[in-house]
Every structure is written in C-alpha cells, then in structure tokens.
Short mmCIF file of C-alpha atoms in Angstrom, two decimals:
data_model
loop_
_atom_site.label_atom_id
_atom_site.label_comp_id
_atom_site.label_asym_id
_atom_site.label_seq_id
_atom_site.Cartn_x
_atom_site.Cartn_y
_atom_site.Cartn_z
CA MET A 1 0.00 0.00 0.00
CA ALA A 2 1.57 3.28 -1.05
CA ARG A 3 0.21 6.80 -1.15
CA GLU A 4 2.33 9.78 -2.11
CA ASP A 5 0.62 12.53 -0.14
CA GLU A 6 -1.23 10.73 2.65
CA LYS A 7 -2.33 13.10 5.42
CA ALA A 8 -1.14 12.15 8.87
CA ASP A 9 -4.55 12.76 10.48
CA ALA A 10 -6.28 10.33 8.12
CA MET A 11 -4.84 7.20 9.69
CA GLU A 12 -3.84 5.66 12.98
CA ILE A 13 -0.11 5.36 13.44
CA ASP A 14 0.12 5.45 17.20
CA GLY A 15 -1.36 2.03 17.88
CA GLN A 16 -2.20 1.02 21.39
CA HIS A 17 -0.76 3.31 24.06
CA GLN A 18 1.24 1.51 26.71
CA GLN A 19 2.74 2.86 29.88
CA VAL A 20 6.49 2.46 30.27
CA ALA A 21 6.68 0.80 33.67
CA THR A 22 9.27 -1.92 33.27
CA THR A 23 12.79 -2.37 32.00
CA ALA A 24 11.83 -5.57 30.20
CA VAL A 25 12.21 -4.56 26.55
CA PRO A 26 11.32 -6.85 23.62
CA ASP A 27 13.95 -7.63 21.00
CA GLY A 28 13.90 -6.03 17.57
CA PHE A 29 11.68 -3.23 16.35
CA ASN A 30 9.02 -1.81 18.66
CA ALA A 31 6.75 1.06 17.61
CA ASP A 32 6.11 2.28 21.15
CA TYR A 33 9.81 2.66 21.87
CA LEU A 34 10.28 4.32 18.50
CA ARG A 35 8.25 7.27 19.83
CA ILE A 36 10.59 7.57 22.80
CA TYR A 37 13.58 7.47 20.47
CA TYR A 38 12.24 10.23 18.21
CA GLY A 39 11.06 12.30 21.15
CA LYS A 40 14.17 12.15 23.34
CA LEU A 41 17.13 10.61 21.54
CA PHE A 42 17.04 11.18 17.77
CA PRO A 43 19.90 13.65 16.99
CA ARG A 44 17.70 16.01 14.99
CA VAL A 45 19.96 19.07 15.29
CA ASP A 46 23.09 17.25 14.10
CA PHE A 47 21.11 15.45 11.40
CA PHE A 48 19.66 18.70 10.02
CA LYS A 49 23.04 20.45 10.18
CA TRP A 50 24.68 17.62 8.24
CA LEU A 51 22.11 17.92 5.43
CA SER A 52 22.63 21.69 5.33
CA TYR A 53 26.27 21.37 4.21
CA GLY A 54 27.14 24.79 5.59
CA ASN A 55 23.99 26.53 4.36
CA ASP A 56 22.54 26.93 7.85
CA GLY A 57 24.61 29.97 8.83
CA LYS A 58 24.36 33.70 8.17
CA HIS A 59 27.38 34.25 5.92
CA PRO A 60 26.78 35.75 2.44
CA GLY A 61 27.44 32.46 0.67
CA CYS A 62 24.58 30.64 2.41
CA ASP A 63 21.72 29.36 0.30
CA GLN A 64 18.87 29.69 2.78
CA SER A 65 16.55 27.66 0.56
CA TYR A 66 18.96 24.71 0.27
CA VAL A 67 17.58 22.40 2.96
CA GLY A 68 14.02 23.39 2.13
CA ARG A 69 14.50 21.98 -1.38
CA ARG A 70 15.63 18.58 -0.05
CA GLU A 71 13.16 15.71 -0.29
CA PHE A 72 12.39 13.63 2.79
CA SER A 73 10.37 10.45 2.51
CA PHE A 74 8.59 8.80 5.45
CA THR A 75 7.46 5.19 5.53
CA LEU A 76 4.65 4.83 8.04
CA GLU A 77 2.98 1.77 9.51
CA ASN A 78 1.38 -0.61 6.97
CA ASP A 79 3.82 0.57 4.26
CA ILE A 80 2.22 3.97 3.73
CA TYR A 81 4.70 6.22 1.93
CA LEU A 82 4.84 9.98 2.27
CA ARG A 83 7.02 11.31 -0.54
CA PHE A 84 8.28 14.86 -1.19
CA GLN A 85 8.24 16.08 2.39
CA SER A 86 10.34 19.23 2.98
CA PHE A 87 11.37 21.28 6.01
CA ASP A 88 12.81 24.76 6.41
CA SER A 89 13.96 24.34 10.00
CA VAL A 90 14.94 21.80 12.64
CA ALA A 91 11.76 22.54 14.58
CA GLU A 92 9.56 21.90 11.54
CA MET A 93 11.29 18.58 10.85
CA GLU A 94 11.16 17.57 14.52
CA ASN A 95 7.43 18.26 14.81
CA SER A 96 6.67 16.26 11.67
CA ILE A 97 8.74 13.27 12.81
CA LYS A 98 7.14 13.26 16.25
CA GLU A 99 3.65 13.57 14.79
CA LYS A 100 3.98 10.90 12.11
CA CYS A 101 6.46 8.58 13.89
CA PRO A 102 7.83 7.13 10.63
CA PHE A 103 9.03 3.54 10.68
CA LYS A 104 11.70 4.58 8.17
CA ILE A 105 13.16 7.89 7.01
CA ASP A 106 14.73 8.28 3.57
CA ILE A 107 16.43 11.31 2.07
CA GLY A 108 16.23 12.24 -1.59
CA PRO A 109 17.92 14.86 -3.77
CA VAL A 110 17.89 18.63 -3.53
CA TYR A 111 15.43 19.86 -6.16
CA SER A 112 15.28 23.09 -8.11
CA VAL A 113 12.18 24.11 -6.12
CA ASP A 114 10.52 23.09 -2.87
CA PRO A 115 9.32 19.50 -3.49
CA ALA A 116 6.26 20.01 -1.28
CA LYS A 117 5.12 22.78 -3.69
CA ARG A 118 5.96 20.96 -6.93
CA HIS A 119 2.33 20.90 -8.16
CA ALA A 120 2.18 24.69 -8.18
CA TYR A 121 5.21 24.85 -10.46
CA ALA A 122 3.87 22.08 -12.70
CA GLN A 123 0.99 24.33 -13.78
CA SER A 124 3.43 26.67 -15.48
CA GLY A 125 4.09 24.08 -18.17
CA ASN A 126 7.86 24.29 -17.75
CA ASN A 127 9.94 21.43 -16.40
CA VAL A 128 11.21 23.38 -13.40
CA PHE A 129 10.89 20.59 -10.82
CA VAL A 130 14.12 18.64 -11.36
CA PRO A 131 16.85 17.27 -9.06
CA VAL A 132 19.92 19.49 -9.06
CA GLU A 133 22.11 17.94 -6.34
CA ARG A 134 22.53 14.45 -4.95
CA GLU A 135 25.35 12.89 -3.00
CA LEU A 136 27.23 10.28 -5.04
CA ILE A 137 26.35 7.00 -3.36
CA PHE A 138 27.96 3.57 -3.42
CA ASP A 139 25.71 0.91 -1.92
CA ILE A 140 27.85 -2.10 -1.03
CA MET A 141 26.52 -5.43 0.19
CA ILE A 142 28.67 -7.01 2.90
CA LEU A 143 28.69 -10.61 4.10
CA VAL A 144 29.52 -10.73 7.79
CA SER A 145 29.04 -14.49 7.99
CA ILE A 146 27.41 -17.24 5.99
CA THR A 147 24.03 -16.35 7.50
CA TYR A 148 24.40 -12.63 8.25
CA CYS A 149 24.72 -9.79 5.79
CA GLY A 150 24.25 -6.06 5.65
CA TYR A 151 25.01 -2.98 3.59
CA ILE A 152 27.62 -0.25 3.73
CA VAL A 153 26.65 3.00 2.04
CA VAL A 154 29.48 5.35 1.05
CA VAL A 155 28.34 8.91 0.41
CA VAL A 156 30.58 11.40 -1.41
CA VAL A 157 29.42 14.99 -0.92
CA SER A 158 31.90 17.06 -2.92
CA ILE A 159 30.59 16.04 -6.36
CA ALA A 160 26.86 16.21 -5.66
CA GLY A 161 26.15 18.06 -8.91
CA LEU A 162 26.98 15.16 -11.25
CA ASN A 163 24.27 14.10 -13.69
CA ASN A 164 23.04 10.52 -14.10
CA GLU A 165 25.41 9.71 -16.97
CA GLN A 166 28.46 10.89 -15.04
CA ARG A 167 27.41 8.91 -11.97
CA ALA A 168 26.95 5.77 -14.05
CA ALA A 169 30.41 6.16 -15.60
CA ILE A 170 32.10 6.44 -12.19
CA ALA A 171 30.20 3.48 -10.74
CA ASP A 172 30.91 1.34 -13.80
CA TYR A 173 34.65 2.05 -13.43
CA PHE A 174 34.64 0.29 -10.06
CA ARG A 175 32.32 -2.57 -11.00
CA VAL A 176 33.51 -6.12 -11.65
CA TYR A 177 30.59 -8.06 -10.21
CA LYS A 178 28.05 -8.50 -13.01
CA VAL A 179 24.54 -9.51 -12.02
CA GLY A 180 23.38 -12.23 -14.42
CA GLY A 181 20.46 -14.62 -14.62
CA GLU A 182 19.46 -17.00 -11.85
CA ASN A 183 21.34 -19.85 -13.53
CA THR A 184 24.52 -17.83 -14.03
CA MET A 185 26.97 -18.86 -11.31
CA LYS A 186 29.99 -16.97 -12.62
CA LYS A 187 29.39 -13.26 -12.15
CA VAL A 188 32.97 -11.94 -12.31
CA SER A 189 34.81 -12.04 -15.63
CA LEU A 190 38.26 -10.45 -15.80
CA THR A 191 39.18 -10.03 -19.45
CA GLY A 192 42.23 -8.72 -21.27
CA ALA A 193 45.89 -9.71 -21.40
CA VAL A 194 46.58 -7.93 -18.11
CA LEU A 195 44.40 -6.67 -15.30
CA HIS A 196 43.51 -2.99 -15.21
CA PRO A 197 46.08 -1.32 -12.88
CA PHE A 198 43.34 -0.41 -10.40
CA LEU A 199 42.13 -4.01 -10.20
CA ALA A 200 45.69 -5.36 -10.10
CA ARG A 201 46.51 -3.16 -7.10
CA SER A 202 43.26 -4.14 -5.40
CA TYR A 203 44.05 -7.83 -5.85
CA THR A 204 47.71 -7.69 -4.82
CA ASP A 205 47.50 -5.17 -1.98
CA VAL A 206 44.18 -6.10 -0.38
CA LEU A 207 42.00 -8.89 -1.74
CA LYS A 208 44.39 -11.83 -2.08
CA GLY A 209 45.79 -11.54 1.43
CA PHE A 210 42.37 -11.00 2.99
CA PHE A 211 40.91 -14.02 1.20
CA GLU A 212 43.73 -16.40 2.12
CA ASP A 213 44.56 -15.13 5.61
CA LYS A 214 41.08 -14.38 6.96
CA LEU A 215 38.09 -15.26 4.80
CA LEU A 216 39.15 -18.76 3.81
CA LEU A 217 39.14 -20.06 7.38
CA SER A 218 36.61 -17.76 9.05
CA GLN A 219 33.94 -18.63 6.46
CA GLN A 220 35.02 -22.28 6.15
CA LEU A 221 34.79 -22.02 2.37
CA PHE A 222 36.06 -25.56 1.68
CA ALA A 223 34.85 -27.30 4.85
CA SER A 224 31.86 -29.04 3.26
CA GLU A 225 30.70 -30.14 -0.18
CA GLU A 226 27.90 -27.58 -0.15
CA ARG A 227 30.38 -24.75 0.33
CA TYR A 228 33.22 -25.77 -1.96
CA GLN A 229 30.75 -26.62 -4.72
CA LYS A 230 29.91 -22.90 -4.91
CA ILE A 231 33.58 -22.21 -5.68
CA LEU A 232 33.83 -25.06 -8.17
CA ASP A 233 30.81 -23.62 -10.00
CA LEU A 234 32.95 -20.55 -10.76
CA ILE A 235 35.36 -22.68 -12.84
CA PRO A 236 34.17 -22.58 -16.48
CA ASP A 237 35.82 -25.92 -17.36
CA GLU A 238 33.49 -28.65 -16.06
CA ASN A 239 36.16 -31.35 -16.37
CA VAL A 240 38.54 -29.47 -14.08
CA ALA A 241 35.77 -28.77 -11.58
CA SER A 242 34.71 -32.45 -11.57
CA GLU A 243 38.31 -33.57 -11.08
CA LEU A 244 38.71 -31.43 -7.98
CA HIS A 245 35.28 -32.42 -6.67
CA ASP A 246 36.05 -36.13 -6.96
CA LYS A 247 39.42 -35.65 -5.26
CA TRP A 248 37.88 -33.87 -2.29
CA GLN A 249 35.02 -36.33 -2.03
CA GLY A 250 37.48 -39.21 -2.09
CA ASN A 251 39.47 -38.00 0.92
CA ARG A 252 36.61 -36.55 2.98
CA ARG A 253 37.13 -39.24 5.63
CA SER A 254 40.79 -38.38 6.10
CA SER A 255 42.13 -37.09 9.41
CA ILE A 256 42.73 -33.58 8.02
CA SER A 257 41.19 -30.95 10.28
CA LYS A 258 38.66 -28.50 8.89
CA GLU A 259 41.23 -25.72 9.19
CA ASP A 260 43.79 -27.70 7.22
CA ALA A 261 41.15 -28.81 4.70
CA ASN A 262 40.34 -25.22 3.76
CA ALA A 263 43.98 -24.30 3.12
CA THR A 264 44.83 -27.64 1.49
CA ARG A 265 41.93 -27.62 -0.94
CA TRP A 266 42.57 -23.99 -1.87
CA GLU A 267 46.20 -24.79 -2.68
CA GLN A 268 45.11 -27.82 -4.71
CA LEU A 269 42.68 -25.67 -6.67
CA LYS A 270 45.36 -23.05 -7.36
CA SER A 271 47.88 -25.68 -8.39
CA THR A 272 45.43 -27.26 -10.84
CA LEU A 273 44.35 -23.98 -12.44
CA GLN A 274 47.87 -22.59 -12.69
CA SER A 275 49.54 -25.79 -13.89
CA GLY A 276 49.79 -24.59 -17.48
CA LYS A 277 47.51 -27.31 -18.81
CA HIS A 278 44.53 -24.99 -18.85
CA LYS A 279 45.56 -21.69 -20.40
CA GLY A 280 41.98 -20.48 -20.58
CA LEU A 281 41.75 -20.62 -16.79
CA ARG A 282 44.67 -18.33 -15.97
CA ARG A 283 42.37 -15.68 -14.53
CA CYS A 284 40.10 -18.05 -12.67
CA ILE A 285 41.95 -17.71 -9.34
CA GLU A 286 41.65 -13.93 -9.46
CA GLU A 287 37.97 -14.20 -10.45
CA ILE A 288 37.23 -16.44 -7.46
CA VAL A 289 38.96 -14.04 -5.07
CA PHE A 290 37.16 -11.03 -6.56
CA SER A 291 33.83 -12.87 -6.33
CA TYR A 292 34.26 -13.37 -2.59
CA THR A 293 36.01 -10.15 -1.55
CA TYR A 294 35.46 -7.28 -3.99
CA PRO A 295 32.63 -4.82 -3.20
CA ARG A 296 29.33 -5.61 -4.88
CA LEU A 297 27.81 -2.33 -5.95
CA ASP A 298 24.12 -1.68 -6.45
CA MET A 299 24.52 0.22 -9.71
CA GLU A 300 21.01 1.67 -9.71
CA VAL A 301 21.68 3.44 -6.41
CA SER A 302 24.79 5.12 -7.82
CA LYS A 303 23.37 6.01 -11.23
CA HIS A 304 20.21 7.94 -10.42
CA MET A 305 19.92 11.33 -8.73
CA ASN A 306 16.40 10.67 -7.49
CA HIS A 307 17.21 7.48 -5.59
CA LEU A 308 16.10 7.52 -1.96
CA LEU A 309 18.67 6.74 0.72
CA LYS A 310 17.97 5.54 4.24
CA ALA A 311 18.79 8.36 6.64
CA PRO A 312 21.50 8.08 9.31
CA PHE A 313 20.17 7.38 12.80
CA CYS A 314 16.84 6.02 11.66
CA ILE A 315 15.82 2.56 12.90
CA HIS A 316 15.66 -0.53 10.73
CA PRO A 317 11.97 -1.52 10.83
CA LYS A 318 12.69 -5.26 11.21
CA THR A 319 15.87 -5.60 13.24
CA GLY A 320 15.53 -2.49 15.38
CA ARG A 321 19.16 -1.56 14.70
CA VAL A 322 20.24 2.04 14.36
CA CYS A 323 21.60 3.12 10.98
CA VAL A 324 24.94 4.61 12.05
CA PRO A 325 27.93 6.40 10.49
CA ILE A 326 31.25 4.58 10.77
CA ASP A 327 34.82 5.82 10.72
CA PRO A 328 36.41 5.05 7.31
CA ASP A 329 39.87 5.16 8.89
CA ASN A 330 38.95 2.29 11.21
CA CYS A 331 36.43 0.39 9.12
CA ASP A 332 38.29 -2.90 9.66
CA ASP A 333 37.31 -2.74 13.32
CA PHE A 334 33.64 -2.05 12.66
CA ASP A 335 31.28 -4.87 13.66
CA PRO A 336 27.72 -4.25 12.38
CA THR A 337 26.34 -6.75 14.90
CA THR A 338 27.32 -4.43 17.77
CA VAL A 339 25.56 -1.24 16.64
CA PRO A 340 22.92 0.14 19.02
CA THR A 341 19.46 -1.39 18.90
CA LEU A 342 16.20 0.39 19.61
CA SER A 343 15.18 -1.85 22.49
CA GLN A 344 18.23 -3.37 24.11
CA ASP A 345 20.81 -0.59 24.07
CA ILE A 346 18.96 2.70 23.77
CA VAL A 347 15.48 2.74 25.20
CA SER A 348 16.17 0.24 27.98
CA ALA A 349 19.00 2.45 29.25
CA THR A 350 16.75 5.50 28.98
CA ILE A 351 13.98 3.78 30.93
CA ALA A 352 16.43 2.75 33.63
CA GLU A 353 17.50 6.39 33.97
CA SER A 354 13.90 7.57 34.23
CA LEU A 355 13.00 5.01 36.87
CA GLN A 356 15.97 6.05 39.00
CA GLY A 357 15.58 9.81 38.75
CA GLY A 358 12.16 10.61 37.36
CA ILE A 359 11.13 12.06 34.02
CA ARG A 360 13.79 14.78 34.16
CA LYS A 361 16.56 12.24 33.63
CA LEU A 362 14.59 10.70 30.80
CA ILE A 363 14.58 14.05 29.01
CA GLN A 364 18.25 14.75 29.74
CA CYS A 365 19.54 11.29 28.78
CA LYS A 366 22.16 11.59 26.03
CA ALA A 367 22.09 7.91 24.96
CA PRO A 368 25.84 7.11 24.93
CA ALA A 369 25.21 4.29 22.45
CA VAL A 370 24.19 6.89 19.85
CA GLN A 371 26.50 9.70 20.95
CA GLU A 372 29.70 7.85 20.02
CA TYR A 373 28.60 7.80 16.37
CA LEU A 374 27.69 11.49 16.45
CA ASP A 375 31.23 12.33 17.54
CA LEU A 376 32.82 10.77 14.44
CA ASP A 377 34.64 13.22 12.18
CA SER A 378 33.21 11.35 9.18
CA TYR A 379 29.73 12.49 10.22
CA LYS A 380 30.53 15.93 11.66
CA SER A 381 32.42 17.24 8.63
CA PRO A 382 30.13 18.00 5.66
CA LYS A 383 33.05 18.06 3.23
CA ARG A 384 34.31 14.55 3.97
CA MET A 385 33.11 11.19 2.86
CA ILE A 386 30.24 9.83 4.95
CA VAL A 387 30.02 6.12 5.58
CA LYS A 388 27.03 4.49 7.15
CA CYS A 389 25.90 0.98 7.78
CA PHE A 390 22.61 -0.73 8.38
CA THR A 391 21.76 -4.38 8.83
CA PRO A 392 18.69 -6.02 7.33
CA SER A 393 16.92 -8.98 8.86
#
C-alpha cells in the first residue's frame, strides 16, 4: 500500500498506548519505543546540520533555501509512503517526525524548487521541478558471515552536482561483479591480457591476502561439499571442476582438520588452475577471489539522482538496529552486529535512567550508544566522505 501525499490525520499510526513501567524490553523493532527514540534521543539538530552542508549559517554564501529543497520520505505503519516532504527548520522537521512517527526515514535529492510545492510549479508548463544535487552513493553489500549480511553505504558529498550519466560512468569504473540470470553462477569475468592497474593493485594489496589469511578459514569455504561446490561452480571448465570435486570427495574421511582442509583444498585448486595445462583458466583464481572479496555495488543506487537513501540514525523496521555512520579510517574494526538497537541498548537504558531519577533524567539522557557515532569526524564534517551501515533482517 503506497500513497504519495497521505495526510497524517487520516490514519492511525500510534497504535495502542502503553505505559512504560518496566525495563523488560522486547527484542527487535518496537513502535512504542520508537516514539521515545524520536522524542528524546534522535539527533535532529546534528542530522539537520549535516544535510545543510554549511547553508545553515548567516554568511553571504549561504543558500537559505537549500535544505528546504531537499526531499524527505517517510514510511509509516502498513507501508504507507509519504514522498516529497520538505522542512525549512529543525523545529519543523522535529514536529513532523514526532507527529507521524515514521518507521523509516529516507532522504532524496535537492530539487530546483521546494518538493512540497511541486504541483504549483507544474501548472506553469515548464519542467522546473528537477533534481539538481545528490550525493554520489555507493551501496555495497557485505557478508559478515554465511548467514548474516548487511550494507555499507558510502556517500561522497563534494561532487553532488553530477548528472546521471556521469554517476553511471564512475560506478561502472569500479564494478567487476556482473549480475546475471538466476542460472549464471559466474558473475565476475576479468578479461584482457593484463588486469587494469586499479584491479591489479586491489588484488595484490588487499584482496588476495584478505581471502587467504582471513576469509578462507573464518567462512570455512572448503569445509563441506555444499560450500566448496559454490567455488567449483565458478570454474568454467566442467572437467577441471569435476576432477577437484572427486578428489575432495574421495578423501573426505581423512584425518585432516577443517582448518587444514580449507587451506589444502585452496592450494590444490590453485595448483590445478595454474599448472599450465589450462591456459583459458589463468584468470580463474583472481575471479574467485574477486567474487568473494570485492565490493558488490548496487549500480542503480549510484546512477540515479532521485534514488532515496535511508537516513543516518533512523531505525531498521525489522531488526531495530540504528543506521549509524562509521569511521572510514577504522572500518576494519567495525562490527555491524554491535551497533545500538532500539530496544536493548537505547530505550532500555533510557527507561532505567527515568526510573531512578524521574522524568527529568529521561529528558536529559544523552544515549551514549548513539553519541559515540555522532562524535565521528566522518559524520561531523560536511566536506568529507560519509560512511554508514545498516543491517537487514
């Protein structure tokens, strides 16, 4: 169910009112605690300032209409969408969020005119309602474990004026993972006599070592037939793949530990493909490594100016996790499974404060779990790259 301009007073979004009288908080997303989060903890001032990109001051270079031309999109309960929302001030945005209590907040481009007043401009007959600025976005799927994945979104602010064609060209430069049909197992094809210098550096300096030293064992890629078959499916020569499969099936009862089996089978695969007998498979090792380690970009997110992006510090409507900025200088240490959650880390701590010291402490609570992400330079500086992560169910 989706309506573009649904009025907030035409539907029930509050649900059943419940009194907060216990510290027992359910896991995952909870609409009642979402109201507490928006009312007391959501960093609305910092959020609005970030989207202003320096246009919230009084200096002569400020474009006072800048933020007011930015589209906000709210997803309410029962998948009701409110598109083309706009706000001229923090207070206006805050009041709207508190009133509507959106399950999800997305941000769109900056338009040539106020998106909330687009119909008035449409009557002129001229195409004046167009996107003029949009952060360049790279939406990268990450695999934390065999059963847990998420997304990292890299936002580049300094080139927000690029058109769709320019965005597509930049994104295509980085892309190696080609999305094919359901029956297409091999999705990375590295062609040419030599690798592009950018890809060669990526493979030598980062990907190869990460695959062999960390991913191979942590993901147990060769520990079972189900897992190593996925790698064998990336070998275009069926005879070679069958030869390796039969070898590994034949010695599956050996005393080799799972740790040794992963390293041993990987070395056997490399030795077979690089033996010189199969010249057409020279790039297969690199293609396997790229398939498992190179960023998988959602090209549509990067290409289009009008694509909606989940806002920082909103709550994932299924997992209850906060969508947080991360420090690009320390991204190796970032664990998406430890980000604050609506129930366990944020509201439960707030409730505990209120029970100990009354409602005053509830209002004054700074939510340390959220504050540490607000203090990151990558979020505070509007001229730097912004990185944020969220985790789907």
